[in-house]
Structures are given as structure tokens and as C-alpha cells.
mmCIF file of C-alpha atoms in Angstrom:
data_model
loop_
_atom_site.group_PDB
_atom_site.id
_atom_site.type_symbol
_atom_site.label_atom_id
_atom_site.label_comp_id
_atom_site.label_asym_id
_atom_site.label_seq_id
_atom_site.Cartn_x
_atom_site.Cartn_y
_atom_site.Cartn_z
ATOM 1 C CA UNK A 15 17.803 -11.400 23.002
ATOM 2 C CA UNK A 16 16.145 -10.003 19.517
ATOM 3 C CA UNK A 17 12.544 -8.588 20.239
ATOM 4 C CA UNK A 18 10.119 -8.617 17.939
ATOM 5 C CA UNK A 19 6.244 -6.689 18.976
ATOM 6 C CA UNK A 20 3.233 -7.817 16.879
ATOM 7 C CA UNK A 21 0.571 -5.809 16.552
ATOM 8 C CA UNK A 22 -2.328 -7.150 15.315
ATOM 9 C CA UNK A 23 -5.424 -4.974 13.860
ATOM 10 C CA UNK A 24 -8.905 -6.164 14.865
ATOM 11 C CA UNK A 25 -10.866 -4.319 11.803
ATOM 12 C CA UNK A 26 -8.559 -5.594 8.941
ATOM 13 C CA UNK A 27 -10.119 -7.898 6.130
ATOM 14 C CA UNK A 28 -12.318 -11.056 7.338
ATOM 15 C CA UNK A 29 -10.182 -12.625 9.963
ATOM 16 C CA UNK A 30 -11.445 -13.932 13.297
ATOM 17 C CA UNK A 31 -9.728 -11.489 16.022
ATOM 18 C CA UNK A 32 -9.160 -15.206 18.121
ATOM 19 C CA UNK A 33 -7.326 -16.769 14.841
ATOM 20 C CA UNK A 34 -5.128 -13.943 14.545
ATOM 21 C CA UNK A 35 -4.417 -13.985 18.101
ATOM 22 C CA UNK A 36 -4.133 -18.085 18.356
ATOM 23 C CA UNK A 37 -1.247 -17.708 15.349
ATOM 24 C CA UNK A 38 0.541 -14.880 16.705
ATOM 25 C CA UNK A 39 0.779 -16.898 19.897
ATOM 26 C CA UNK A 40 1.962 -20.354 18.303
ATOM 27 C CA UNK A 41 4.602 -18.776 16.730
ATOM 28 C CA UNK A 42 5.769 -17.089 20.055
ATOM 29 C CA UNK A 43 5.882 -20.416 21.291
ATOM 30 C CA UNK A 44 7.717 -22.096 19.048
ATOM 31 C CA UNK A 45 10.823 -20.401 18.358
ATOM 32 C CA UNK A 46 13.037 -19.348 21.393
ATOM 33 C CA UNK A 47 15.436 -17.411 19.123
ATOM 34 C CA UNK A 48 14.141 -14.010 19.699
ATOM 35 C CA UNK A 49 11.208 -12.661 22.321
ATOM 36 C CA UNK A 50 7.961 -11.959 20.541
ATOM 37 C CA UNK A 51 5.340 -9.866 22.274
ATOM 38 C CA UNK A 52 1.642 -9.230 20.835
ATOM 39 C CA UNK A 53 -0.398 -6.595 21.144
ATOM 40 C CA UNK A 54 -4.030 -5.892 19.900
ATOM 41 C CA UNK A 55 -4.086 -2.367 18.749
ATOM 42 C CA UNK A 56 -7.330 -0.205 19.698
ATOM 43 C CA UNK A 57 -7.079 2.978 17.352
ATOM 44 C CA UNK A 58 -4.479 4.347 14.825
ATOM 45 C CA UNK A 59 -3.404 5.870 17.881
ATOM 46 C CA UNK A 60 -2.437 3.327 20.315
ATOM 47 C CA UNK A 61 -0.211 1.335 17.458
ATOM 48 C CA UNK A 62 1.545 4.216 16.820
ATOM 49 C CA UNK A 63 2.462 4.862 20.557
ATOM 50 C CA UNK A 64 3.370 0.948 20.734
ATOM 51 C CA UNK A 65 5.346 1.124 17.481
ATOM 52 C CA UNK A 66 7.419 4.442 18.698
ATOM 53 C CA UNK A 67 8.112 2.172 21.896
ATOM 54 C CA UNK A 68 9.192 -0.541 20.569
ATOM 55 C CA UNK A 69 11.295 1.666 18.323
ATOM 56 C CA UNK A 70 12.718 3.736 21.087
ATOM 57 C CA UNK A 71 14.140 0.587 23.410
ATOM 58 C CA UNK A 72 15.470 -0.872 19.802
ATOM 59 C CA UNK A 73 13.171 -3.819 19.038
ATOM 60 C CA UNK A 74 14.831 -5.675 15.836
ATOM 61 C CA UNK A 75 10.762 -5.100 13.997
ATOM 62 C CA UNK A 76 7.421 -4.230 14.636
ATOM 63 C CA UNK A 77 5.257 -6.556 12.905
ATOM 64 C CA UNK A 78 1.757 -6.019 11.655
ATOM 65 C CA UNK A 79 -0.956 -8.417 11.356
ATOM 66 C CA UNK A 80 -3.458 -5.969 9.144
ATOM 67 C CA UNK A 81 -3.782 -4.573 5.834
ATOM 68 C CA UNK A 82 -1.623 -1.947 3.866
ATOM 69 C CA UNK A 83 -3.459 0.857 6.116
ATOM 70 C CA UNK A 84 -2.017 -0.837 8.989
ATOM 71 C CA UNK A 85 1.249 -0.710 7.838
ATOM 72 C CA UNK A 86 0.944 2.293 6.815
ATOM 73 C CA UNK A 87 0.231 3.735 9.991
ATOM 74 C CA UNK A 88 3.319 1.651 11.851
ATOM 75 C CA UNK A 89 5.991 2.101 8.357
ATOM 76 C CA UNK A 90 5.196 5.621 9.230
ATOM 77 C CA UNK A 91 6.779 5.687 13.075
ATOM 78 C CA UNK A 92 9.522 3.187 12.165
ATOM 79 C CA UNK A 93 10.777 5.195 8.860
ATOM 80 C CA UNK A 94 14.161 6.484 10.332
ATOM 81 C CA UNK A 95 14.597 4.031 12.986
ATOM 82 C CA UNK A 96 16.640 1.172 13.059
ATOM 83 C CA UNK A 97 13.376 -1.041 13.503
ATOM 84 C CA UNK A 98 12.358 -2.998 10.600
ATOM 85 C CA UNK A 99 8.801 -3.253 9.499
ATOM 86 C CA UNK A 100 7.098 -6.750 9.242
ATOM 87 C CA UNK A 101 3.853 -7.231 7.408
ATOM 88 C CA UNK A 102 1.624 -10.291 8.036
ATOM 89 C CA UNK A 103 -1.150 -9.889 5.474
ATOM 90 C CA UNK A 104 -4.546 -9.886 6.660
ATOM 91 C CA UNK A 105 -6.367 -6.942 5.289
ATOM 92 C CA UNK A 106 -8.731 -6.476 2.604
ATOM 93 C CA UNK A 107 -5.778 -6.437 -0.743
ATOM 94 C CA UNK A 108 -2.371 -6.157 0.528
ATOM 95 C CA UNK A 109 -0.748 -4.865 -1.512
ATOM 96 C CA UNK A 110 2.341 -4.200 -0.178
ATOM 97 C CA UNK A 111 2.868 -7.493 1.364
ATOM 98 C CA UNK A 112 2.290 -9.512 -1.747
ATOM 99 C CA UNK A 113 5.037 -7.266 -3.431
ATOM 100 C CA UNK A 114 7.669 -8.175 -0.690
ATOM 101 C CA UNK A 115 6.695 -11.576 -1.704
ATOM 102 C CA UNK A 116 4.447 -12.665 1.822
ATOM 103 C CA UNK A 117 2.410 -15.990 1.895
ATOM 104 C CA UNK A 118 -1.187 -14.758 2.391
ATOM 105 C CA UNK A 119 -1.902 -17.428 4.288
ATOM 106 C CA UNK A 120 -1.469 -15.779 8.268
ATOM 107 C CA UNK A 121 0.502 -19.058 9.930
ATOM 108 C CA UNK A 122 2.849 -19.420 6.857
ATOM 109 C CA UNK A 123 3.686 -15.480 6.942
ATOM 110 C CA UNK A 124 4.159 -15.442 10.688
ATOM 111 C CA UNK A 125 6.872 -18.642 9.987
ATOM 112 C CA UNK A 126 8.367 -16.167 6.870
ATOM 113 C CA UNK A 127 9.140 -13.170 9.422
ATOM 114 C CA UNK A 128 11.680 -15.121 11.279
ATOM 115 C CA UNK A 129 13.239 -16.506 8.245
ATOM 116 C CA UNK A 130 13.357 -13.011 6.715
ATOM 117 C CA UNK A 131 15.753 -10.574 5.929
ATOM 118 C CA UNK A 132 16.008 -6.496 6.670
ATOM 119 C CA UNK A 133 16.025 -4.360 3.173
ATOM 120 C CA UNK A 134 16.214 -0.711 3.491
ATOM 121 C CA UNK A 135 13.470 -0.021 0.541
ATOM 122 C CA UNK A 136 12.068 3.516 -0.550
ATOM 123 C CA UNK A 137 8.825 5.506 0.781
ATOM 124 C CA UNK A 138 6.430 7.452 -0.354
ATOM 125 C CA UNK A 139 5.610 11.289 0.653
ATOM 126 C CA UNK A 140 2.492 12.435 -0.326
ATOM 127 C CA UNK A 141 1.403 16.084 0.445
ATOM 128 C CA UNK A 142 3.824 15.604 3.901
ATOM 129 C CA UNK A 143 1.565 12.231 4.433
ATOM 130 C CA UNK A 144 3.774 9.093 4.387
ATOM 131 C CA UNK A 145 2.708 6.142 1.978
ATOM 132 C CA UNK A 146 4.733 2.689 1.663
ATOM 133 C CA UNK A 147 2.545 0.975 -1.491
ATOM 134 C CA UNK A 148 0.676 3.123 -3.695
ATOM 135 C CA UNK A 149 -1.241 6.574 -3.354
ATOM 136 C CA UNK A 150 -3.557 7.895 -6.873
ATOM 137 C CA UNK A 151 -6.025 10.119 -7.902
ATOM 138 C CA UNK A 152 -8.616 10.510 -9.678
ATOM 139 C CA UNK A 153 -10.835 7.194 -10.094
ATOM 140 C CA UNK A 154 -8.932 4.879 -7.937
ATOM 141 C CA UNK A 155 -9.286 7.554 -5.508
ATOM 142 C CA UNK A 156 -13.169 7.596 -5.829
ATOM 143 C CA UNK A 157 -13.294 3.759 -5.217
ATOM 144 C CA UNK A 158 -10.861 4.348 -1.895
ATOM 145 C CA UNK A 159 -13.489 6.661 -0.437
ATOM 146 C CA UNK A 160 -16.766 4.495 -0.979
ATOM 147 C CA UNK A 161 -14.902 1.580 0.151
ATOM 148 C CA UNK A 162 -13.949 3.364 3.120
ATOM 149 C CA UNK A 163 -17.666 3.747 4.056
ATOM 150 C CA UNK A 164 -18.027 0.063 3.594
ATOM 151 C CA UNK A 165 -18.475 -2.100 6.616
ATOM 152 C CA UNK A 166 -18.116 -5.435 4.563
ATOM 153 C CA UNK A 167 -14.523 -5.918 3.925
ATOM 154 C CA UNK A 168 -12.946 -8.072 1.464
ATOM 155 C CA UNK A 169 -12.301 -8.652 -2.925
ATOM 156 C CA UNK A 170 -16.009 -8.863 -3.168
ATOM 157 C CA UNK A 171 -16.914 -5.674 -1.642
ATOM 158 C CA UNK A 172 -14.413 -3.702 -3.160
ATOM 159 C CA UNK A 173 -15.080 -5.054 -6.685
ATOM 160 C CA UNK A 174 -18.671 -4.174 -6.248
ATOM 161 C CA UNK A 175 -17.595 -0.689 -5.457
ATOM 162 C CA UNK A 176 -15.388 -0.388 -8.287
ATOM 163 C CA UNK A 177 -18.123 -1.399 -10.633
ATOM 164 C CA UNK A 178 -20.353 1.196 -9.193
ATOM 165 C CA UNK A 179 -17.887 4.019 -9.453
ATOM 166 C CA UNK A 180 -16.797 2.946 -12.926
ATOM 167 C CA UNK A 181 -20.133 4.274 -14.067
ATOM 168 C CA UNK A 182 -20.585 7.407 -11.896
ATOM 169 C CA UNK A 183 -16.919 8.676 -12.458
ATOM 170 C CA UNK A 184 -16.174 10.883 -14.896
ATOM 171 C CA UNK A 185 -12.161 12.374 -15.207
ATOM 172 C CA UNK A 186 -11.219 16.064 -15.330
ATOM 173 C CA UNK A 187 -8.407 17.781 -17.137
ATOM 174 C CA UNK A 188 -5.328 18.310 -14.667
ATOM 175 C CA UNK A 189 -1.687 19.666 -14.959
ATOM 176 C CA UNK A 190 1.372 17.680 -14.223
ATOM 177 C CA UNK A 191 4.695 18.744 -12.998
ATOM 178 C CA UNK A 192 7.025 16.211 -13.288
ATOM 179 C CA UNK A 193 10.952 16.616 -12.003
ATOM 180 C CA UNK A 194 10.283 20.234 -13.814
ATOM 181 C CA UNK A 195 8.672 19.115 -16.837
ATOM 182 C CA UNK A 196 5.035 19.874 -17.481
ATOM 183 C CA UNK A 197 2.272 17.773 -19.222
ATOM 184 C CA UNK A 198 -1.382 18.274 -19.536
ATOM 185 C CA UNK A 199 -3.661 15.128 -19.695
ATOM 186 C CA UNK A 200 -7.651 13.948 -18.852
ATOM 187 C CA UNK A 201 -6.474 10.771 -16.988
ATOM 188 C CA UNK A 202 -9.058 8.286 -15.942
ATOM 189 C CA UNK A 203 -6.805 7.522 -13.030
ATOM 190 C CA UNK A 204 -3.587 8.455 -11.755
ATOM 191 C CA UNK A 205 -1.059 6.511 -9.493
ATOM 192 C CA UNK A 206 1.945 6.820 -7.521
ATOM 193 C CA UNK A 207 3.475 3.733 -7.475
ATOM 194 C CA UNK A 208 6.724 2.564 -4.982
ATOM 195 C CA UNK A 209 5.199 -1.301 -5.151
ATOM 196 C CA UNK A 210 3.888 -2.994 -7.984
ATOM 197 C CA UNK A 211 -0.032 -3.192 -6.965
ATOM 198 C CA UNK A 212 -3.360 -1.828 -5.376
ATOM 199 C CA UNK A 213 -3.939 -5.248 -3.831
ATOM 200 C CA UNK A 214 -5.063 -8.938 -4.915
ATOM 201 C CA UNK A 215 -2.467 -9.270 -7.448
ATOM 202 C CA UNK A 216 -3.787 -6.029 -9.451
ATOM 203 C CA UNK A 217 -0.670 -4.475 -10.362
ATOM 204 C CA UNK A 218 -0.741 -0.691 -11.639
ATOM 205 C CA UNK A 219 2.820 -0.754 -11.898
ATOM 206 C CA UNK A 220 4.400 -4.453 -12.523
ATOM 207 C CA UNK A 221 8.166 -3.034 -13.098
ATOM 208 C CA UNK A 222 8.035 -0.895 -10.031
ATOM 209 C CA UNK A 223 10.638 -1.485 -7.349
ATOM 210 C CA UNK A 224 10.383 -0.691 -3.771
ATOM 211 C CA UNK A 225 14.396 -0.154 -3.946
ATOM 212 C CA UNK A 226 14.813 1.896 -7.173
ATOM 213 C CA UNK A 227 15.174 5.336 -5.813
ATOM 214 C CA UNK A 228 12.037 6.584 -7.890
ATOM 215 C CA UNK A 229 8.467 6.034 -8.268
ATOM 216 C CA UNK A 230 5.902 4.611 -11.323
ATOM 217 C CA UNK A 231 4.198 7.643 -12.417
ATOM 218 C CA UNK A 232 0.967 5.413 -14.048
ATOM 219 C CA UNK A 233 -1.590 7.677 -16.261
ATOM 220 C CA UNK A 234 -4.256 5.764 -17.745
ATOM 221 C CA UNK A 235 -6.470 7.222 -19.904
ATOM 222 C CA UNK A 236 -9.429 7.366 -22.244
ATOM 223 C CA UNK A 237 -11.370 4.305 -20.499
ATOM 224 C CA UNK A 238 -14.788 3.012 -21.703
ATOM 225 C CA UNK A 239 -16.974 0.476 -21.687
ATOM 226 C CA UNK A 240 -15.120 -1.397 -24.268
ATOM 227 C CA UNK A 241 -11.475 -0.167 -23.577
ATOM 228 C CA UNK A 242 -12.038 -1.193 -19.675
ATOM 229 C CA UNK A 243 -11.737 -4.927 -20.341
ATOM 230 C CA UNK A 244 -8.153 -5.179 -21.607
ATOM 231 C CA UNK A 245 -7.319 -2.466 -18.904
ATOM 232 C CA UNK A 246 -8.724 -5.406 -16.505
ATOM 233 C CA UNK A 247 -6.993 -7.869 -18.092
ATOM 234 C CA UNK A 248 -3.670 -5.947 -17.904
ATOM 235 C CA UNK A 249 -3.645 -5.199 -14.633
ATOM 236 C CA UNK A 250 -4.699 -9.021 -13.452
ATOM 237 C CA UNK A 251 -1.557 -10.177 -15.547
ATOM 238 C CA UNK A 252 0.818 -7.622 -15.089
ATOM 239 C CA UNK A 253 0.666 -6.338 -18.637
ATOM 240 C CA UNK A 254 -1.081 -2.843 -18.012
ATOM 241 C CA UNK A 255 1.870 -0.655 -19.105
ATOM 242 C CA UNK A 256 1.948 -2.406 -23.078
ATOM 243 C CA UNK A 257 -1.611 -1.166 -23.073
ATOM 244 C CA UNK A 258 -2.174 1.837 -25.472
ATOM 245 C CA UNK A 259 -4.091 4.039 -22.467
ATOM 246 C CA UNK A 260 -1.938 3.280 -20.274
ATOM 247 C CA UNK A 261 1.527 5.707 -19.404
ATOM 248 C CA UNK A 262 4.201 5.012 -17.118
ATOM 249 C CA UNK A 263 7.053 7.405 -16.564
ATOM 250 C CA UNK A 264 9.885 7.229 -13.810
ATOM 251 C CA UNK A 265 9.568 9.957 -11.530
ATOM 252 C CA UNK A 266 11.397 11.228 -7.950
ATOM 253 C CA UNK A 267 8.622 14.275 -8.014
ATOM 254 C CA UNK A 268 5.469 15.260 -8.933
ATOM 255 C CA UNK A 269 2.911 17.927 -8.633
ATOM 256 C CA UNK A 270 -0.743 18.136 -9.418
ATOM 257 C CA UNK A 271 -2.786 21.543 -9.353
ATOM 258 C CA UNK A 272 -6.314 21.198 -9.470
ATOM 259 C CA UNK A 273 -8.891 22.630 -6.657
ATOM 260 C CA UNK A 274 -10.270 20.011 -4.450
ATOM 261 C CA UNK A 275 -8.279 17.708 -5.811
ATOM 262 C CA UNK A 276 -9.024 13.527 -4.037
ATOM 263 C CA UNK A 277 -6.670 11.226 -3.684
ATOM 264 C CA UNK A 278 -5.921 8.326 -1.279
ATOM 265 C CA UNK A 279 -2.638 7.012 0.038
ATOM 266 C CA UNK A 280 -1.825 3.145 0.721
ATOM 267 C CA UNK A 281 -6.275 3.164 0.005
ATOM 268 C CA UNK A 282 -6.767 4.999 2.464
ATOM 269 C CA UNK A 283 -8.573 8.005 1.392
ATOM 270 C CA UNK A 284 -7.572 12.051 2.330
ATOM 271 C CA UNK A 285 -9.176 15.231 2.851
ATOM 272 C CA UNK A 286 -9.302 17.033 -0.486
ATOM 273 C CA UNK A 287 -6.525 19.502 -1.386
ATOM 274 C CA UNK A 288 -5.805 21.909 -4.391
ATOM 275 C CA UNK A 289 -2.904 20.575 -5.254
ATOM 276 C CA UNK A 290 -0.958 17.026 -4.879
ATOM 277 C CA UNK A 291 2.944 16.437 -4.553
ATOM 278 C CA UNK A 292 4.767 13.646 -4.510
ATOM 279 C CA UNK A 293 7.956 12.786 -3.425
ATOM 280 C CA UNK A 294 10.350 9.594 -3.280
ATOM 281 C CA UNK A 295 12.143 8.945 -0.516
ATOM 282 C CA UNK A 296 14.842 6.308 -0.676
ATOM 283 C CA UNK A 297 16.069 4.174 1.448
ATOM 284 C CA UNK A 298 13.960 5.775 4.504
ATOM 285 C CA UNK A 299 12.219 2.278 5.843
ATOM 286 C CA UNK A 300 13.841 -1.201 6.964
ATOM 287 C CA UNK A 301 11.246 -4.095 5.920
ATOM 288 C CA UNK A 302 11.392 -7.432 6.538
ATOM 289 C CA UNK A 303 11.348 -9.950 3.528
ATOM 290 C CA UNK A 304 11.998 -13.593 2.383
ATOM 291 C CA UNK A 305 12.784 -12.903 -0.895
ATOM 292 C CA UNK A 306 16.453 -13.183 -1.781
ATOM 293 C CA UNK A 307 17.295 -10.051 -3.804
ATOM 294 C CA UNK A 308 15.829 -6.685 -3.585
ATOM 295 C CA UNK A 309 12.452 -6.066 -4.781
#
């Protein structure tokens, strides 16, 4: 019989632990064409032990109930594997799982995954770190580490960070390599894009594809007061790359040098490093989806 393992984070987004639970539960009871076990993970630590499990007596997915750091943290034991990687959307933006075109509401996602199909879609490697979504620098990376230190979760929260840092950041001149070529810029952000968005429908990179075999390099510059608001505007309608600040360039590597350099992967954010290279690697991670063509 096909197994299936949710794990479900505690600590993502607002959720009631006992709703998550309660759904993850119904839906084990309701189908009997495959086994579904759930598990409430305790650290980073004991879902990636569960994952490599799961993954080791061939479970058909491990499914996440959690935000794109969750799935980060399980994409990143399964990549390799023959174990396909189910997201159930219940962090603070997910972005990843709105890309691979999951309901956000938790009962109606949990009914998707068994509907769903396997696509073997690209992944992310980002100074040796794997990332699934979207990894940056420079002022989306400043917003990932003040959120970080947040213990209200949530669009509201994070917003009110990103105000806050819009104001206190202030960009730095850096050096690209990019697949050999070299450019020079003073970016107000910079992202590394294998899905379409940050989270909550902001998309940094509308045309990316998770299936491509290369990434959305996505250098926005020059951003004030005034130029901000159609920069907002773009990315809430998926128009930010016909903006003038805005650059987006297909990549398979690229490699920042700059001393101390931040950056975050999947929002999660990193030790600094002096220098930042990125890598695609394709079809490295089964995912379940229910949309009908790749993505």
C-alpha cells in the first residue's frame, strides 16, 4: 500500500496546533487508498530524521504542513530520493506552495495531495545550502532577518517589518558573475528566483519556472520613496519585470563578492559570508502538484 508521512510544524504561521492535527487526521480517515501517518515535528532536527526515514523504507511523499522554511528543511532530505515532496501551506507566505498552485485553505490542500501528481522540478544551491523557492540579498535579506526575530507571525507582521527596513536600508555597490560574464550594479535588492514569489502572491519573478533548468536572476534598483509604489504594485500583479528598476536575466550560476555579504534562503536568513554563489540544479526534487502541466 502507498505511504504517505505528514509532518506537521507547530511554529508555522497562525494555525491552531489541534486544527492542523484534526485535518491531517480526517483526511487519514477518509481515503483508504494509501496509509497516511502524522507526525508533529519538535526541531529542524527531528523532521529531518523522520523525512530521511520515510525516504529510506520508500514512502511515495513526505508531506509538510508548515511554511516554505519547513519545506525547505524536508525538500532538502528528499532531493535525490524517489520520495516526492508535498506542501500543505500553513506558514507565514508560502511561497512555494502557491506557485505549485496549492489551495491555502489547510482541508482543501490536504484533499489536493491525493489528487496530485509527482513533477521532478529544479532546486536551488546556495553557498552549498539547499533552497526550493527563492533566496536574495541585499534588502529582502534585511527584512528576512528582523522577521526572524519576530514572535508574531503572519502578512501583518512581516509588512510592518518591511516598512521599517525600507527606511533604515541603504544598498551597497556589489560585483556580479554571471555564467562568466561580469556586471557591476548598486541593487536595492537582489533575488534568486526557481518559483515565481516571496510569499502572499508577491511575485519577484512572475515568468519563473520551477522546471526550466535555470533560475530568475531579479536586480532591482534605484528605489525611493516615490519609485517604491509602482515597485509594490508590480510585484502584487505580477508586472515587476516591465518596471524600469527592475532586471531579470536567466541564469544557471551566479557569484557575488562582497565581505559580509547577508542573504536568506527560502526567508530564512544565513550567517553572513564574503561571497554568494548560486547554482541551479535541475530536476533534483519530486513535488507533488495538482496542476496539469509543469510549472
Amino acid at each position: 500500500m502507498t505511504e504517505i508521512l505528514i509532518l506537521i510544524n507547530p511554529n508555522s504561521g497562525t494555525h491552531q496546533l489541534s486544527e492542523l492535527v484534526s485535518a491531517a487526521d480526517a483526511l487519514s480517515r477518509s481515503t483508504s487508498l494509501c496509509r497516511i501517518d502524522t507526525e508533529v515535528v519538535q526541531s529542524v532536527e527531528h523532521s529531518q530524521e523522520l523525512t530521511a526515514a520515510a525516504a529510506a523504507k520508500g514512502y511515495y511523499a513526505v508531506v509538510v504542513i508548515g511554511g516554505d522554511g519547513t519545506a525547505n528543511t524536508v525538500g532538502s532530505v528528499l532531493s535525490g530520493t524517489d520520495t516526492a515532496l508535498g506542501i500543505v501551506p500553513a506558514g507565514s507566505g508560502n511561497g512555494v506552495a502557491r506557485h505549485i498552485g496549492m489551495s491555502m485553505d489547510i482541508k482543501k490542500a490536504l484533499r489536493q495531495i491525493l489528487l496530485s501528481k509527482v513533477y521532478d522540478i529544479d532546486t536551488l544551491r546556495v553557498n552549498g545550502s539547499f533552497c526550493l523557492g527563492v533566496a536574495g540579498t541585499g534588502f529582502e535579506a534585511a527584512v528576512a532577518q528582523s522577521f526572524s526575530m519576530k514572535k508574531k507571525r503572519g502578512l501583518i507582521s512581516y509588512s510592518t517589518v518591511a516598512i521599517t527596513e525600507f527606511f533604515k536600508y541603504t544598498p551597497s555597490r556589489i560585483h556580479l558573475d554571471i555564467d562568466g560574464q561580469t556586471i557591476n550594479r548598486t541593487p536595492f535588492t537582489v533575488a534568486f528566483a526557481n518559483s515565481s514569489q516571496w510569499g502572499n502572491d508577491f511575485k519577484i519573478a512572475p515568468d519563473a519556472s520551477m522546471t526550466s533548468g535555470s533560475m530568475k536572476l531579479v536586480i532591482i534598483s534605484d528605489i525611493d520613496q516615490i519609485s517604491v509604489m509602482p515597485c509594490v504594485y508590480g510585484l502584487i500583479s505580477g508586472n515587476i519585470n516591465t518596471i524600469p528598476n527592475c532586471e531579470t536575466i536567466n541564469a544557471s550560476r551566479v557569484r557575488i563578492e562582497k565581505p559580509g555579504i547577508s542573504y536568506h534562503i527560502d526567508g530564512e536568513p544565513m550567517p553572513p559570508q564574503d561571497s554568494l554563489e548560486v547554482e541551479i540544479r535541475p530536476s533534483s526534487l519530486k513535488i507533488l502538484s495538482p496542476k496539469k502541466r509543469a510549472f
